[in-house]
Coordinates of C-alpha atoms and ligand atoms in Angstrom, one line a residue:
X19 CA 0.0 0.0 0.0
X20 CA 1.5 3.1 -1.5
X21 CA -1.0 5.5 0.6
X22 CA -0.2 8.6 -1.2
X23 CA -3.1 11.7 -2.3
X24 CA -3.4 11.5 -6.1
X25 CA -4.9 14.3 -8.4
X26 CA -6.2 12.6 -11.9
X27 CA -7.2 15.7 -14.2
X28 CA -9.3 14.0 -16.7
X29 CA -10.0 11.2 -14.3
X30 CA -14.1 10.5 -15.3
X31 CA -12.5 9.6 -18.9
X32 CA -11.9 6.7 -20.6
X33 CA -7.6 6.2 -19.5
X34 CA -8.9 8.1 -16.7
X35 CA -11.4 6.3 -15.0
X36 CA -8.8 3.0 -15.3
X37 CA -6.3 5.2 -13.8
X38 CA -8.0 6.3 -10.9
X39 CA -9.2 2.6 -10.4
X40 CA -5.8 0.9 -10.2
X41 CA -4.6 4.1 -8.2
X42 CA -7.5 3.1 -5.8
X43 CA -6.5 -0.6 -5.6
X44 CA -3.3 0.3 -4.8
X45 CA -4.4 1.6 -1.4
X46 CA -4.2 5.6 -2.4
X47 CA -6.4 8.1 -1.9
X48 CA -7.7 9.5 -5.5
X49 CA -8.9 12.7 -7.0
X50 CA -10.4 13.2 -9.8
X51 CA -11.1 16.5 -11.3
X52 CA -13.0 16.6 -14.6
X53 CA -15.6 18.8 -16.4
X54 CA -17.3 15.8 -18.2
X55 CA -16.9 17.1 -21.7
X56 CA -16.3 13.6 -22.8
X57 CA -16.0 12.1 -19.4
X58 CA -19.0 10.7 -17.7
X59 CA -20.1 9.7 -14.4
X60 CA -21.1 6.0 -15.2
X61 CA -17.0 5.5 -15.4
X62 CA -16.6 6.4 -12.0
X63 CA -20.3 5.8 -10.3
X64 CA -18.5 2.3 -9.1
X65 CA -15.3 4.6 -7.4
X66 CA -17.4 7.2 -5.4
X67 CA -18.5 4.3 -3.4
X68 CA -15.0 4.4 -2.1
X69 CA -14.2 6.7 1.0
X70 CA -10.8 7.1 -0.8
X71 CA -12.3 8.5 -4.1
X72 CA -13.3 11.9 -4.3
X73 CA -14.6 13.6 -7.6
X74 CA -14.4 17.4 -8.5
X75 CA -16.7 18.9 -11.5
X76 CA -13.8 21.5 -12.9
X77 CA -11.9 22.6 -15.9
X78 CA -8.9 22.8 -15.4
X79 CA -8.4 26.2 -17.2
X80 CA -9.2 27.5 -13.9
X81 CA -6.8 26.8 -11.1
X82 CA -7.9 23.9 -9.2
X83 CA -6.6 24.2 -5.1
X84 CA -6.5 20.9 -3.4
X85 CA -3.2 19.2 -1.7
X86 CA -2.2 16.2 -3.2
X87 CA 1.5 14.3 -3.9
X88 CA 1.1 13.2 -7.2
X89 CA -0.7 14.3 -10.1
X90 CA -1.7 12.6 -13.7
X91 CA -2.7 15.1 -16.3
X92 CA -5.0 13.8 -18.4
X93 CA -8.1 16.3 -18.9
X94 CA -8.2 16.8 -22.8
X95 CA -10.5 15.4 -25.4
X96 CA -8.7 12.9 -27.3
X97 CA -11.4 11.8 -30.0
X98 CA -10.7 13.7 -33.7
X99 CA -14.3 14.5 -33.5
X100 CA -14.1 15.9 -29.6
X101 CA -10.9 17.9 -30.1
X102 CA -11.9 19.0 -33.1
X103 CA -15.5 20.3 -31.4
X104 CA -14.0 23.4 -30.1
X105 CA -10.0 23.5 -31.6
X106 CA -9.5 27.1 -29.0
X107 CA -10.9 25.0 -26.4
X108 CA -8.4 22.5 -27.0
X109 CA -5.5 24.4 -26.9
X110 CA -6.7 25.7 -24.0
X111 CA -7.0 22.3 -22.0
X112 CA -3.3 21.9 -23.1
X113 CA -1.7 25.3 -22.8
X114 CA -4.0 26.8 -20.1
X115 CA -4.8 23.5 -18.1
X116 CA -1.0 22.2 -18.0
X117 CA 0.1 25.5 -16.6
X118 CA -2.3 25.4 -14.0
X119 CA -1.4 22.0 -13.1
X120 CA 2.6 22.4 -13.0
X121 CA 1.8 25.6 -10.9
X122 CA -0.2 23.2 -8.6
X123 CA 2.6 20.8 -8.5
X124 CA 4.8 23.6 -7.7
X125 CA 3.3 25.0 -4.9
X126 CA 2.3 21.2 -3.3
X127 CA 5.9 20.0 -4.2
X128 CA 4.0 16.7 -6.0
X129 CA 5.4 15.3 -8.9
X130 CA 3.2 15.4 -12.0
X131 CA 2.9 13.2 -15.3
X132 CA 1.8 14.5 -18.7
X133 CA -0.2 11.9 -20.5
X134 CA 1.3 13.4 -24.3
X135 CA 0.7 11.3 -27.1
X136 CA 2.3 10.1 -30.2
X137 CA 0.3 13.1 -31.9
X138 CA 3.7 15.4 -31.2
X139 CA 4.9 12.8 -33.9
X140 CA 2.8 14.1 -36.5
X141 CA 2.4 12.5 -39.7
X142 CA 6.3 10.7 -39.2
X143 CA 8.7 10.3 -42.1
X144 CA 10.6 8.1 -39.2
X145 CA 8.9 4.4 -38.7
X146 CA 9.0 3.2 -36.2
X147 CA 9.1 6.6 -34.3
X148 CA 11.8 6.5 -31.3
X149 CA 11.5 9.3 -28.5
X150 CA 14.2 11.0 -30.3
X151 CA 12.4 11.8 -33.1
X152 CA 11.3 15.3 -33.3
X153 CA 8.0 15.0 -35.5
X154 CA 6.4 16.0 -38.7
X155 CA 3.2 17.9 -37.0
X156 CA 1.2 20.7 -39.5
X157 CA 1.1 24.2 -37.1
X158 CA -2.4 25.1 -39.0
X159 CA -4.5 22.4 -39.7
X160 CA -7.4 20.8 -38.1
X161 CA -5.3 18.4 -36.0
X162 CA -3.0 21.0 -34.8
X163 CA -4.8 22.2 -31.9
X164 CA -4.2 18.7 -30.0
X165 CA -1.1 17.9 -31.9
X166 CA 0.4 21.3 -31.0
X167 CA -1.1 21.5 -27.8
X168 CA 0.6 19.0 -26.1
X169 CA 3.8 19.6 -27.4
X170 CA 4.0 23.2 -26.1
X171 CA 2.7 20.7 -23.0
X172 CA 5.9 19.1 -23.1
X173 CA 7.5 22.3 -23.2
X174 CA 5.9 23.8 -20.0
X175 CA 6.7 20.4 -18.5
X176 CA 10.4 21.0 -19.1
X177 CA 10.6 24.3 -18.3
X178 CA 9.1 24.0 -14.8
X179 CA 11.2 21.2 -14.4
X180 CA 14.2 23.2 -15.2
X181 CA 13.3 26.5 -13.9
X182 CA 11.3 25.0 -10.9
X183 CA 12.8 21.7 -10.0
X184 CA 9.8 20.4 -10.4
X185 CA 9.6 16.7 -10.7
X186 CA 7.8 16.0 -13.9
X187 CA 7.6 12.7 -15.9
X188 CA 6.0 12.6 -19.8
X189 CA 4.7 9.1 -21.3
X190 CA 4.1 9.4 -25.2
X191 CA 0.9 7.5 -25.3
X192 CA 0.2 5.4 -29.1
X193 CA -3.5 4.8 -29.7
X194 CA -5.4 3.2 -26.6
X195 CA -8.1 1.0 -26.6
X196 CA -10.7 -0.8 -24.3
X197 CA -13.9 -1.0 -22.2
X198 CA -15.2 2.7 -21.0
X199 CA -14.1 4.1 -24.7
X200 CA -18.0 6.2 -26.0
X201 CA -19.5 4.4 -28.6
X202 CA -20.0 7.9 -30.2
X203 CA -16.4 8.6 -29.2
X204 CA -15.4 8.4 -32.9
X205 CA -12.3 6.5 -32.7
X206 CA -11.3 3.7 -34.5
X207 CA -11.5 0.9 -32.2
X208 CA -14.7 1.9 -31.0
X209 CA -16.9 2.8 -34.0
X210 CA -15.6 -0.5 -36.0
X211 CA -16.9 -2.8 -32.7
X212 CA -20.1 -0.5 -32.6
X213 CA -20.7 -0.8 -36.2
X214 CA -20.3 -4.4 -36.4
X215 CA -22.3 -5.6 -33.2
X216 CA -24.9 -3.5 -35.2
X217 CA -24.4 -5.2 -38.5
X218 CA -24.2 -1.2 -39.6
X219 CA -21.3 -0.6 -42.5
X220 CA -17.7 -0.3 -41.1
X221 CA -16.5 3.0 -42.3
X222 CA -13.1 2.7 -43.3
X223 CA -11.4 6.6 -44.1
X224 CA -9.0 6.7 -47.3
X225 CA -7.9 3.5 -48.5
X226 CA -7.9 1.2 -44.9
X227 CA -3.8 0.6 -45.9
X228 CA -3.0 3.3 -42.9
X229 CA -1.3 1.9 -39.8
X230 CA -1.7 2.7 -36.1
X231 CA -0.4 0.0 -33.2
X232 CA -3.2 -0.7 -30.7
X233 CA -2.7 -1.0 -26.9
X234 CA -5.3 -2.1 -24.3
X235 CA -6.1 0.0 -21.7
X236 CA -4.7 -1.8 -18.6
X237 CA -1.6 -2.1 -20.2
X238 CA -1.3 2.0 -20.3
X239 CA -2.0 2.2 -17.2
X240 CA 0.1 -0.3 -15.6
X241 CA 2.8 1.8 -17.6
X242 CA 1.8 5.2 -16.8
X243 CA 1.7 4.1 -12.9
X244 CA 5.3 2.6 -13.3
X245 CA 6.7 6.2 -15.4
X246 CA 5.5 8.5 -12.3
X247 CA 6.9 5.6 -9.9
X248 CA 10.0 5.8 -11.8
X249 CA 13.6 7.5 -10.5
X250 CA 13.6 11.1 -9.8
X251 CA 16.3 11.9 -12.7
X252 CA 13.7 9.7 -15.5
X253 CA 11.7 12.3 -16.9
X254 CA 11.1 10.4 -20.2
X255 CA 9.3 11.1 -22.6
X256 CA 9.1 7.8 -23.0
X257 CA 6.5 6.3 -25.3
X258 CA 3.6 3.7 -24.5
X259 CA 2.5 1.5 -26.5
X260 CA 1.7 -1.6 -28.0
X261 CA 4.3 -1.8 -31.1
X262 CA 2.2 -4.7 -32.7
X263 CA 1.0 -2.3 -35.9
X264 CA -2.1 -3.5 -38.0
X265 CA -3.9 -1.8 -41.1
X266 CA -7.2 -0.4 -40.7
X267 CA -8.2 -2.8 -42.9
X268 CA -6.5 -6.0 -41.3
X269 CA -8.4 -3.9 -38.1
X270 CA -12.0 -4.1 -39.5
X271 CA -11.3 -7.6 -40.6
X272 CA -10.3 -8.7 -37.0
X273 CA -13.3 -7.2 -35.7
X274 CA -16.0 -8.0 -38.0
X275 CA -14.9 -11.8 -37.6
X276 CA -14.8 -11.7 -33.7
X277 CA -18.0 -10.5 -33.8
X278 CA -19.4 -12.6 -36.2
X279 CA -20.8 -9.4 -37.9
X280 CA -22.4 -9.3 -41.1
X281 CA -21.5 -5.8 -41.5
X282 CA -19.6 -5.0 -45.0
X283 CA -16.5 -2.5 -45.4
X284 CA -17.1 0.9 -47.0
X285 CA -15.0 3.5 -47.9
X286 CA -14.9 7.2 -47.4
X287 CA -12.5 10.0 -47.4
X288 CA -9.6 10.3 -45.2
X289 CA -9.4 13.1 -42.8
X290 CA -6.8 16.2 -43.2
X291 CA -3.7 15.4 -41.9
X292 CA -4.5 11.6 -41.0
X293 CA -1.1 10.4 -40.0
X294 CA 0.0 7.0 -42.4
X295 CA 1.8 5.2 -40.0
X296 CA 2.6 4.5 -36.8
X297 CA 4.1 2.3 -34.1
X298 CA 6.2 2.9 -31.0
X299 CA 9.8 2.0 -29.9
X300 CA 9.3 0.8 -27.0
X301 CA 12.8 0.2 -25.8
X302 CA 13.0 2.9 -23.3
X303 CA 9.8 1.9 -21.8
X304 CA 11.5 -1.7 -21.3
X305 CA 14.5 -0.5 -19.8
X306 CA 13.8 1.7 -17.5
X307 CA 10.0 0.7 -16.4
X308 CA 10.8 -2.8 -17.0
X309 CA 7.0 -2.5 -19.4
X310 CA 6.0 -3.9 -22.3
X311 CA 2.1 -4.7 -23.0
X312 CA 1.0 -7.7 -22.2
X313 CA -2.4 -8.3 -24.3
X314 CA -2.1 -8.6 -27.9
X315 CA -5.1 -6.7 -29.9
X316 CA -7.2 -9.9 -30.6
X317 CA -7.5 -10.2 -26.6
X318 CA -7.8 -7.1 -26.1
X319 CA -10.6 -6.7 -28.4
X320 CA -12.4 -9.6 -27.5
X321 CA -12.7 -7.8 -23.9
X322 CA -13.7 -4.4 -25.7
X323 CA -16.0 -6.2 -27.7
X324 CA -18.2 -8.1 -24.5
X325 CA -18.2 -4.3 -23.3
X326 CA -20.0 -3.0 -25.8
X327 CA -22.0 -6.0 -26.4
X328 CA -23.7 -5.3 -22.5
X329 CA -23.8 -1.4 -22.8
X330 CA -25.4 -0.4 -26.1
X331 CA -28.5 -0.8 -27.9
X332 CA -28.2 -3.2 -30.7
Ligands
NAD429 P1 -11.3 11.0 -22.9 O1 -11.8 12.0 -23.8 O2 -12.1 9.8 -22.5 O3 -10.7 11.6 -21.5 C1 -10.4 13.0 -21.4 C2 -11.0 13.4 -20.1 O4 -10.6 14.8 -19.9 C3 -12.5 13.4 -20.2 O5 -13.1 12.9 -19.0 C4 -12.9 14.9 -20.3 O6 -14.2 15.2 -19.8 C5 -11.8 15.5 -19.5 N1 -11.6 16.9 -19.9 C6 -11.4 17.5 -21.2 N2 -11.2 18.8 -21.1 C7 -11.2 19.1 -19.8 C8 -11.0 20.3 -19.1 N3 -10.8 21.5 -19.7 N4 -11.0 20.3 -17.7 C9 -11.3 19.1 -17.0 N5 -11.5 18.0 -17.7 C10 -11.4 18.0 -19.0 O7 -9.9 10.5 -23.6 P2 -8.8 9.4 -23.2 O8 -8.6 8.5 -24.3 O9 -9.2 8.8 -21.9 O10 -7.5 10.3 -23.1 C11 -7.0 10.7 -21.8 C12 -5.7 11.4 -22.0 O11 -4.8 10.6 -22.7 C13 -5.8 12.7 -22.9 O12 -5.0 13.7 -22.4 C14 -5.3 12.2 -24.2 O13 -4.7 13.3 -25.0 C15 -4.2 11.2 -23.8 N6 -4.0 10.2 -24.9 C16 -5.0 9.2 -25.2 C17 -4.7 8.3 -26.2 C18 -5.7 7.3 -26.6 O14 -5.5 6.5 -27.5 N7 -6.8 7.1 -25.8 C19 -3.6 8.4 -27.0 C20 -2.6 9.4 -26.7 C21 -2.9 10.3 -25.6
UDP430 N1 -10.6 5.6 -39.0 C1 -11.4 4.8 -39.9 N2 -12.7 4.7 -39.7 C2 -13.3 5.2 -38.6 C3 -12.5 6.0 -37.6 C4 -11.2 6.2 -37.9 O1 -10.8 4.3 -40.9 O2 -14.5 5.0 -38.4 C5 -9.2 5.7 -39.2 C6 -8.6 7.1 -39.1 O3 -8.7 7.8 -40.4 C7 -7.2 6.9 -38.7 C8 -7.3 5.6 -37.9 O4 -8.5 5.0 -38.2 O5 -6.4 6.6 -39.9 C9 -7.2 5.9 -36.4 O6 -8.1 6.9 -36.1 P1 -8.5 7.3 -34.6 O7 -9.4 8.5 -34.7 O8 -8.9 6.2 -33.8 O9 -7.0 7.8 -34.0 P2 -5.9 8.7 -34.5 O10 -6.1 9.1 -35.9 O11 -5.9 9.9 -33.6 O12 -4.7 7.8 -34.4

């Protein structure tokens, strides 16, 4: 039992609400600030049982004041569609919301973690992309507000940690997957299950020969609580993911025979700025955190899939 008072901004999300969960388990006490933009209660309904788990309605583009020793930064929408709703908005969360969270680190003396992503990647001319790599990311496009917003993240992360000796850690996080995602959320993973449980078309953007490497959700976690555990001097970044890397295509196929769908495979246009490929290293994660994922994507899916199966209409 760890025992320690944990902040989770972002914590009624989908990594979120697993986060605060295992934090729970663990024997700590949790608190989870979010303004259920794309969060929702029902993630957490099962937490605020717990005399341990507290939940705050905020946005974190206004200072939050509690005490705590840690803190996960996670309050940002992550869906195309949701980050795309309201692009100022977004920046916001990621310019606004991380300042306000290093400057609550600061003052408490807690150590903070940055859930970035491999967005600060771009659309990579590098496969597969290493920490090192610096990114191909467009500064005006329609993705940019996330993309760009959490790398001037990174940035504030850095500089407080330099100019304030605060402890900061920064996990790179590939494309997650699992139970709690929104079945309007609009991701991948999510609208391919939905789709096929209801025999609806699987949508497939551009020509389905894109790449993205999948990890389950317990997996992140387990490697985001291992990063903020991690040596003081380890600040990362330090990517997360699962560097098995499938086609949209081989995706769609995977799901639509798990679920024994009769759905068929359309196709329609690819988004601006839709990255081609991409897949973690993951040897710095090994290394240092001693992590690497331990459910490949058929698994994984297979849980995601029974999720979905109990909580929509079909
Ligand atoms: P999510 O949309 O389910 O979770 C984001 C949470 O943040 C939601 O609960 C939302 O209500 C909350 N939030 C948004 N703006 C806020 C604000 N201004 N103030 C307070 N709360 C706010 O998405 P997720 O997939 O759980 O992503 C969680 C984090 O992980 C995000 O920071 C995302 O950028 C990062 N990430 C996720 C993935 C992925 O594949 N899921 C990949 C890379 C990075
Ligand atoms: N995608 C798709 N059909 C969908 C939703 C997404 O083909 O219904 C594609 C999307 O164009 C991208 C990939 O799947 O190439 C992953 O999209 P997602 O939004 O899940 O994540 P991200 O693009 O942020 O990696």
């Amino acid at each position: 039992m760890s025992g320690k008072r944990i902040l989770v901004t972002g914590g009624a999300g989908f990594i979120g609400s697993h986060l605060c969960e295992e934090l729970l388990k663990q024997g700590n006490d949790v608190i989870c600030v979010d303004n259920l933009f794309t969060g929702q209660k029902n993630n957490i309904r099962h937490l605020m049982k717990s005399d341990y788990f507290e939940f705050i309605r905020h946005d974190i583009i206004e200072n939050v004041y509690v005490e705590c020793d840690q803190i996960y930064n996670l309050a940002c929408p992550a869906s195309p569609i949701h980050y795309q709703y309201d692009p100022i908005k977004t920046s916001k969360a990621c310019f606004i919301g991380s300042l306000n969270t290093l400057g609550l680190a600061k003052r408490c003396g807690a150590r903070i973690l940055q859930a970035s992503t491999s967005e600060v990647y771009g659309d990579p001319e590098i496969h597969p992309q290493p920490e090192s790599y610096r990114g191909c990311v467009n500064t005006i496009g329609i993705r940019s507000c996330y993309d760009e917003g959490k790398r001037i993240a990174e940035t504030l992360f850095f500089d407080y940690h330099r100019q304030h000796k605060v402890s900061i850690k920064v996990v790179r996080i590939f494309n997650t997957y699992g139970p709690r995602m929104r079945a309007d959320d609009g991701r991948v993973v999510s609208n391919f299950i939905v789709q096929a449980l209801r025999n609806q078309d699987i949508t497939i953007y551009g020509d389905g020969k894109q790449t993205r490497s999948f990890c389950f959700v317990t997996d992140l976690v387990d490697g985001m609580i291992r990063m903020m555990n991690s040596r003081e001097d380890f600040t990362g970044p330090v990517n997360l993911g699962n560097p098995g890397e499938f086609t949209m295509l081989e995706l769609a196929e995977m799901v639509i025979k798990l679920t024994g769908s009769k759905s068929k495979i359309i196709y329609m246009p690819l988004p601006e700025d839709d990255p081609a490929q991409r897949k973690p290293v993951i040897d710095l994660a090994k290394k240092e955190l001693n992590w690497e994922p331990t459910i490949n994507l058929e698994d994984g899916l297979k849980h995601t899939i029974e999720y979905f199966r109990k909580t929509i209409d079909i």
